[in-house]
Short mmCIF file of C-alpha atoms in Angstrom, two decimals:
data_model
loop_
_atom_site.label_atom_id
_atom_site.label_comp_id
_atom_site.label_asym_id
_atom_site.label_seq_id
_atom_site.Cartn_x
_atom_site.Cartn_y
_atom_site.Cartn_z
CA UNK D 135 -0.09 0.01 -0.05
CA UNK D 136 2.92 2.35 0.70
CA UNK D 137 4.47 1.65 -2.39
CA UNK D 138 1.66 2.85 -4.32
CA UNK D 139 1.52 6.13 -2.42
CA UNK D 140 5.44 6.47 -2.95
CA UNK D 141 5.04 5.92 -6.96
CA UNK D 142 2.18 8.41 -7.04
CA UNK D 143 4.13 10.86 -5.26
CA UNK D 144 7.25 10.24 -7.73
CA UNK D 145 5.04 10.70 -10.64
CA UNK D 146 3.37 13.79 -9.14
CA UNK D 147 6.92 15.41 -8.53
CA UNK D 148 8.04 14.29 -11.88
CA UNK D 149 5.22 15.75 -13.81
CA UNK D 150 5.03 19.19 -12.09
CA UNK D 151 8.85 19.51 -12.79
CA UNK D 152 8.30 18.83 -16.31
CA UNK D 153 5.57 21.36 -16.45
CA UNK D 154 7.61 24.07 -14.75
CA UNK D 155 10.62 23.53 -17.34
CA UNK D 156 8.27 23.49 -20.12
CA UNK D 157 6.66 26.93 -19.01
CA UNK D 158 10.34 28.34 -18.34
CA UNK D 159 11.44 27.17 -21.55
CA UNK D 160 8.44 28.32 -23.69
CA UNK D 161 8.45 32.02 -22.96
CA UNK D 162 8.78 34.70 -25.47
CA UNK D 163 11.50 36.81 -24.97
CA UNK D 164 10.28 40.24 -26.70
CA UNK D 165 7.08 41.05 -28.61
CA UNK D 166 7.78 43.97 -30.90
CA UNK D 167 5.44 45.42 -33.43
CA UNK D 168 7.12 43.65 -36.57
CA UNK D 169 6.76 40.23 -35.32
CA UNK D 170 3.32 40.88 -34.24
CA UNK D 171 2.06 42.24 -37.92
CA UNK D 172 0.66 40.66 -40.68
CA UNK D 173 3.27 39.91 -43.16
CA UNK D 174 2.85 41.62 -46.66
CA UNK D 175 5.80 41.55 -48.70
CA UNK D 176 8.07 43.52 -46.22
CA UNK D 177 5.45 46.21 -46.70
CA UNK D 178 3.07 47.55 -43.95
CA UNK D 179 -0.48 46.30 -44.39
CA UNK D 180 -2.77 48.19 -46.38
CA UNK D 181 -5.93 47.21 -44.34
CA UNK D 182 -6.66 45.53 -41.15
CA UNK D 183 -5.93 41.88 -41.16
CA UNK D 184 -9.26 41.01 -39.30
CA UNK D 185 -12.20 40.95 -41.69
CA UNK D 186 -15.72 41.63 -40.38
CA UNK D 187 -17.37 38.28 -40.09
CA UNK D 188 -20.93 37.88 -40.44
CA UNK D 189 -22.54 36.68 -37.08
CA UNK D 190 -25.87 35.61 -38.70
CA UNK D 191 -23.61 33.26 -41.08
CA UNK D 192 -21.95 31.65 -38.05
CA UNK D 193 -25.39 31.01 -36.17
CA UNK D 194 -26.67 29.34 -39.36
CA UNK D 195 -23.50 26.99 -39.45
CA UNK D 196 -23.86 26.19 -35.85
CA UNK D 197 -27.47 25.31 -36.22
CA UNK D 198 -26.65 23.12 -39.25
CA UNK D 199 -24.05 21.18 -37.27
CA UNK D 200 -26.41 20.62 -34.37
CA UNK D 201 -29.08 19.45 -36.65
CA UNK D 202 -26.49 17.24 -38.64
CA UNK D 203 -25.50 15.64 -35.23
CA UNK D 204 -28.90 15.01 -34.40
CA UNK D 205 -29.65 13.14 -37.47
CA UNK D 206 -26.66 10.90 -37.19
CA UNK D 207 -28.42 10.27 -33.54
CA UNK D 208 -31.72 9.56 -35.23
CA UNK D 209 -30.17 6.90 -37.57
CA UNK D 210 -29.43 4.05 -35.18
CA UNK D 211 -32.99 4.21 -33.83
CA UNK D 212 -34.20 2.61 -36.61
CA UNK D 213 -31.65 -0.22 -36.27
CA UNK D 214 -32.13 -0.76 -32.75
CA UNK D 215 -36.03 -1.40 -32.98
CA UNK D 216 -35.56 -5.06 -34.00
CA UNK D 217 -33.58 -5.58 -30.51
CA UNK D 218 -35.65 -3.64 -28.26
CA UNK D 219 -38.97 -3.47 -26.39
CA UNK D 220 -41.30 -1.89 -28.47
CA UNK D 221 -42.98 0.20 -25.72
CA UNK D 222 -39.82 1.46 -24.62
CA UNK D 223 -38.42 1.94 -28.05
CA UNK D 224 -41.61 3.97 -28.93
CA UNK D 225 -41.01 6.38 -25.67
CA UNK D 226 -37.48 7.09 -25.98
CA UNK D 227 -38.03 7.74 -29.67
CA UNK D 228 -40.83 10.37 -29.20
CA UNK D 229 -39.30 11.98 -26.53
CA UNK D 230 -36.29 12.49 -28.36
CA UNK D 231 -38.01 13.76 -31.40
CA UNK D 232 -40.38 16.10 -29.19
CA UNK D 233 -36.95 17.56 -27.66
CA UNK D 234 -35.74 18.14 -31.57
CA UNK D 235 -38.94 19.62 -32.15
CA UNK D 236 -39.60 22.03 -29.54
CA UNK D 237 -35.76 23.01 -30.24
CA UNK D 238 -36.48 23.81 -33.85
CA UNK D 239 -39.73 25.74 -32.72
CA UNK D 240 -37.69 27.89 -30.38
CA UNK D 241 -34.96 28.69 -33.05
CA UNK D 242 -37.83 29.50 -35.31
CA UNK D 243 -39.65 31.77 -32.98
CA UNK D 244 -36.26 33.58 -32.16
CA UNK D 245 -35.76 34.37 -35.76
CA UNK D 246 -32.53 32.32 -36.01
CA UNK D 247 -33.90 30.28 -39.35
CA UNK D 248 -34.54 33.74 -41.30
CA UNK D 249 -31.13 34.53 -43.44
CA UNK D 250 -32.53 37.84 -44.98
CA UNK D 251 -34.21 40.48 -42.70
#
């Protein structure tokens, strides 16, 4: 029992030592303006490197990803039907679909699905 405590202590100390050494060695020395600016053939940039991003497009992309994952979760429900209890399968499937529909109606009411205003 004591041997496992000793080994755990040694492993903790080695981990802390490695973390401390890596933080000391990974520090940047000097941050100057030239290193932090975007590179355009040796000249100063003509415009800002950060382009404005459409938040509406990002919201639609996130909603698409969420519903894409939900569809991937719905597909195995059909395969599970042959190995599960019909009553339990129906309850779980309807509950899952109800949650998806409530989420869809909420996004619709919030106006998240309207691309053009």
